[in-house]
Amino acid sequence: MPAIVEGRRGGWQGSGVRQPVVTPAFLIPAQVVDRRATVQEDGQSLVVSLDVGPHGLGIQHDRRIQSQHSIVEFDLWNGGSVALLVEKRWSLPGDGTYRTGFRVLAVVREGGDRQ
C-alpha cells in the first residue's frame, strides 16, 4: 500500500542563488491530491543532486521522470535524512543523462532515520 505523507510548507530563506551540492539522493514519484502526497514506492530511483537553492534543487538522472511531483530524500551527515516534496519545473536531456529542476513544495520529514 502506498504511503501517505503530509508536510509543512517549504520556503527556505535566502537569496535565489543555488549552491552546488553533489550528493546521491532517492527520487520517489508521488501524486498530489488535496494537498496530500501519495508516493509510489515501486518507482524509486537513485539520482545525484547538483545544486540546491532557497526554493528549489537540480538533479541529474539517467531516465526520464514521468511524474510531475516527487519525494526527494537525502542522507544527512548526522546519520538521519530529509525528505522534500518537489514539483518538476523543467527537464533537459544530455549525453545519456537528464538534468531536471524542481521547486520545493514542502519538507515531509527532516532529521530522522530513513523510513
Short mmCIF file of N, CA and C in Angstrom, two decimals, residues 32-106:
data_model
loop_
_atom_site.label_atom_id
_atom_site.label_comp_id
_atom_site.label_asym_id
_atom_site.label_seq_id
_atom_site.Cartn_x
_atom_site.Cartn_y
_atom_site.Cartn_z
N VAL A 32 -0.11 14.24 -5.99
CA VAL A 32 -0.64 15.19 -5.00
C VAL A 32 -2.12 15.42 -5.29
N VAL A 33 -2.96 15.16 -4.29
CA VAL A 33 -4.40 15.40 -4.37
C VAL A 33 -4.83 16.03 -3.05
N ASP A 34 -5.50 17.17 -3.12
CA ASP A 34 -5.98 17.86 -1.91
C ASP A 34 -4.87 18.08 -0.89
N ARG A 35 -3.72 18.55 -1.37
CA ARG A 35 -2.58 18.89 -0.51
C ARG A 35 -1.99 17.70 0.23
N ARG A 36 -2.23 16.49 -0.27
CA ARG A 36 -1.65 15.27 0.29
C ARG A 36 -0.93 14.54 -0.83
N ALA A 37 0.25 14.02 -0.50
CA ALA A 37 1.04 13.30 -1.50
C ALA A 37 0.99 11.80 -1.21
N THR A 38 0.69 11.04 -2.24
CA THR A 38 0.74 9.58 -2.16
C THR A 38 1.95 9.14 -2.96
N VAL A 39 2.87 8.44 -2.31
CA VAL A 39 4.09 8.02 -3.01
C VAL A 39 3.89 6.65 -3.63
N GLN A 40 4.62 6.43 -4.72
CA GLN A 40 4.59 5.17 -5.44
C GLN A 40 5.92 4.48 -5.21
N GLU A 41 5.99 3.63 -4.19
CA GLU A 41 7.24 3.02 -3.75
C GLU A 41 7.98 2.28 -4.86
N ASP A 42 7.26 1.65 -5.79
CA ASP A 42 7.92 0.85 -6.82
C ASP A 42 8.65 1.68 -7.87
N GLY A 43 8.47 2.98 -7.88
CA GLY A 43 9.12 3.83 -8.87
C GLY A 43 10.37 4.52 -8.38
N GLN A 44 10.88 4.13 -7.21
CA GLN A 44 12.05 4.80 -6.61
C GLN A 44 13.28 4.63 -7.49
N SER A 45 14.07 5.70 -7.63
CA SER A 45 15.32 5.62 -8.37
C SER A 45 16.40 6.44 -7.67
N LEU A 46 17.63 6.09 -7.94
CA LEU A 46 18.78 6.80 -7.39
C LEU A 46 19.16 7.92 -8.34
N VAL A 47 19.34 9.13 -7.81
CA VAL A 47 19.72 10.30 -8.60
C VAL A 47 20.89 10.99 -7.91
N VAL A 48 21.43 12.02 -8.55
CA VAL A 48 22.51 12.81 -7.97
C VAL A 48 22.07 14.26 -7.95
N SER A 49 22.10 14.88 -6.77
CA SER A 49 21.78 16.31 -6.72
C SER A 49 22.95 17.09 -7.29
N LEU A 50 22.64 18.21 -7.92
CA LEU A 50 23.67 19.07 -8.50
C LEU A 50 23.77 20.40 -7.76
N ASP A 51 22.61 20.96 -7.40
CA ASP A 51 22.60 22.23 -6.71
C ASP A 51 21.31 22.39 -5.92
N VAL A 52 21.39 23.21 -4.88
CA VAL A 52 20.25 23.48 -4.01
C VAL A 52 20.16 24.97 -3.81
N GLY A 53 18.94 25.51 -3.88
CA GLY A 53 18.71 26.92 -3.67
C GLY A 53 17.58 27.14 -2.69
N PRO A 54 17.23 28.38 -2.46
CA PRO A 54 16.20 28.70 -1.47
C PRO A 54 14.83 28.09 -1.77
N HIS A 55 14.52 27.87 -3.04
CA HIS A 55 13.19 27.37 -3.38
C HIS A 55 13.22 26.15 -4.28
N GLY A 56 14.41 25.62 -4.57
CA GLY A 56 14.44 24.50 -5.50
C GLY A 56 15.76 23.76 -5.49
N LEU A 57 15.82 22.74 -6.36
CA LEU A 57 17.04 21.97 -6.49
C LEU A 57 17.13 21.40 -7.88
N GLY A 58 18.34 21.09 -8.29
CA GLY A 58 18.60 20.49 -9.59
C GLY A 58 19.20 19.12 -9.38
N ILE A 59 18.79 18.16 -10.22
CA ILE A 59 19.34 16.81 -10.11
C ILE A 59 19.76 16.30 -11.48
N GLN A 60 20.60 15.27 -11.48
CA GLN A 60 20.99 14.57 -12.69
C GLN A 60 20.53 13.12 -12.53
N HIS A 61 20.00 12.54 -13.61
CA HIS A 61 19.46 11.18 -13.53
C HIS A 61 19.57 10.54 -14.90
N ASP A 62 19.40 9.21 -14.94
CA ASP A 62 19.64 8.52 -16.21
C ASP A 62 18.38 8.12 -16.98
N ARG A 63 17.19 8.37 -16.44
CA ARG A 63 15.97 8.10 -17.20
C ARG A 63 14.95 9.21 -16.99
N ARG A 64 14.07 9.35 -17.95
CA ARG A 64 13.07 10.42 -17.93
C ARG A 64 12.17 10.29 -16.70
N ILE A 65 11.87 11.42 -16.07
CA ILE A 65 10.97 11.46 -14.91
C ILE A 65 9.56 11.75 -15.43
N GLN A 66 8.66 10.80 -15.24
CA GLN A 66 7.30 10.93 -15.77
C GLN A 66 6.40 11.76 -14.87
N SER A 67 6.55 11.63 -13.55
CA SER A 67 5.62 12.28 -12.62
C SER A 67 5.93 13.76 -12.46
N GLN A 68 4.89 14.54 -12.24
CA GLN A 68 5.05 15.98 -12.00
C GLN A 68 5.55 16.26 -10.59
N HIS A 69 5.16 15.41 -9.63
CA HIS A 69 5.56 15.56 -8.23
C HIS A 69 6.37 14.35 -7.79
N SER A 70 7.31 14.59 -6.87
CA SER A 70 8.14 13.52 -6.34
C SER A 70 8.55 13.84 -4.92
N ILE A 71 9.03 12.82 -4.24
CA ILE A 71 9.71 12.99 -2.95
C ILE A 71 11.19 12.78 -3.24
N VAL A 72 12.04 13.72 -2.81
CA VAL A 72 13.49 13.58 -2.93
C VAL A 72 14.02 13.42 -1.51
N GLU A 73 14.76 12.33 -1.28
CA GLU A 73 15.27 12.03 0.06
C GLU A 73 16.79 12.00 0.05
N PHE A 74 17.38 12.81 0.95
CA PHE A 74 18.84 12.92 1.09
C PHE A 74 19.26 12.38 2.44
N ASP A 75 20.42 11.72 2.49
CA ASP A 75 21.03 11.38 3.76
C ASP A 75 21.72 12.62 4.32
N LEU A 76 21.68 12.77 5.64
CA LEU A 76 22.35 13.88 6.32
C LEU A 76 23.65 13.39 6.94
N TRP A 77 24.53 14.33 7.25
CA TRP A 77 25.83 13.99 7.82
C TRP A 77 25.70 13.37 9.21
N ASN A 78 24.62 13.66 9.93
CA ASN A 78 24.46 13.13 11.28
C ASN A 78 23.83 11.74 11.29
N GLY A 79 23.63 11.13 10.13
CA GLY A 79 23.07 9.80 10.05
C GLY A 79 21.58 9.77 9.79
N GLY A 80 20.90 10.90 9.86
CA GLY A 80 19.47 10.97 9.56
C GLY A 80 19.25 11.25 8.09
N SER A 81 18.05 11.69 7.76
CA SER A 81 17.74 12.04 6.37
C SER A 81 16.69 13.13 6.35
N VAL A 82 16.52 13.74 5.18
CA VAL A 82 15.48 14.75 4.96
C VAL A 82 14.76 14.38 3.68
N ALA A 83 13.44 14.52 3.69
CA ALA A 83 12.64 14.23 2.51
C ALA A 83 11.85 15.48 2.12
N LEU A 84 11.91 15.83 0.83
CA LEU A 84 11.26 17.03 0.32
C LEU A 84 10.21 16.65 -0.72
N LEU A 85 9.04 17.25 -0.65
CA LEU A 85 8.05 17.13 -1.71
C LEU A 85 8.39 18.20 -2.74
N VAL A 86 8.61 17.78 -3.99
CA VAL A 86 9.04 18.71 -5.04
C VAL A 86 8.13 18.60 -6.26
N GLU A 87 8.14 19.68 -7.05
CA GLU A 87 7.38 19.75 -8.29
C GLU A 87 8.35 19.97 -9.45
N LYS A 88 8.25 19.15 -10.49
CA LYS A 88 9.14 19.27 -11.65
C LYS A 88 8.80 20.55 -12.40
N ARG A 89 9.83 21.38 -12.67
CA ARG A 89 9.65 22.64 -13.41
C ARG A 89 10.21 22.56 -14.82
N TRP A 90 11.31 21.85 -15.01
CA TRP A 90 11.91 21.70 -16.33
C TRP A 90 12.80 20.45 -16.35
N SER A 91 13.07 19.94 -17.54
CA SER A 91 13.95 18.79 -17.69
C SER A 91 14.62 18.87 -19.06
N LEU A 92 15.92 18.64 -19.10
CA LEU A 92 16.69 18.72 -20.34
C LEU A 92 17.52 17.46 -20.53
N PRO A 93 17.49 16.86 -21.73
CA PRO A 93 18.34 15.70 -21.99
C PRO A 93 19.78 16.13 -22.20
N GLY A 94 20.71 15.23 -21.85
CA GLY A 94 22.13 15.49 -22.07
C GLY A 94 22.76 14.28 -22.73
N ASP A 95 24.03 14.05 -22.48
CA ASP A 95 24.74 12.89 -23.04
C ASP A 95 24.41 11.64 -22.22
N GLY A 96 23.30 11.01 -22.53
CA GLY A 96 22.90 9.80 -21.83
C GLY A 96 22.27 10.03 -20.46
N THR A 97 22.14 11.28 -20.04
CA THR A 97 21.52 11.60 -18.77
C THR A 97 20.54 12.75 -18.98
N TYR A 98 19.82 13.08 -17.92
CA TYR A 98 18.91 14.22 -17.91
C TYR A 98 19.28 15.12 -16.74
N ARG A 99 18.97 16.39 -16.88
CA ARG A 99 19.06 17.36 -15.79
C ARG A 99 17.66 17.92 -15.60
N THR A 100 17.21 17.93 -14.35
CA THR A 100 15.85 18.37 -14.05
C THR A 100 15.86 19.34 -12.88
N GLY A 101 15.06 20.39 -13.00
CA GLY A 101 14.92 21.37 -11.93
C GLY A 101 13.58 21.19 -11.23
N PHE A 102 13.59 21.27 -9.92
CA PHE A 102 12.40 21.11 -9.10
C PHE A 102 12.19 22.31 -8.19
N ARG A 103 10.93 22.60 -7.91
CA ARG A 103 10.55 23.59 -6.91
C ARG A 103 10.18 22.83 -5.64
N VAL A 104 10.70 23.26 -4.50
CA VAL A 104 10.38 22.61 -3.22
C VAL A 104 9.01 23.09 -2.76
N LEU A 105 8.11 22.14 -2.50
CA LEU A 105 6.77 22.45 -2.03
C LEU A 105 6.65 22.29 -0.52
N ALA A 106 7.33 21.29 0.06
CA ALA A 106 7.20 21.03 1.49
C ALA A 106 8.33 20.14 1.97
#
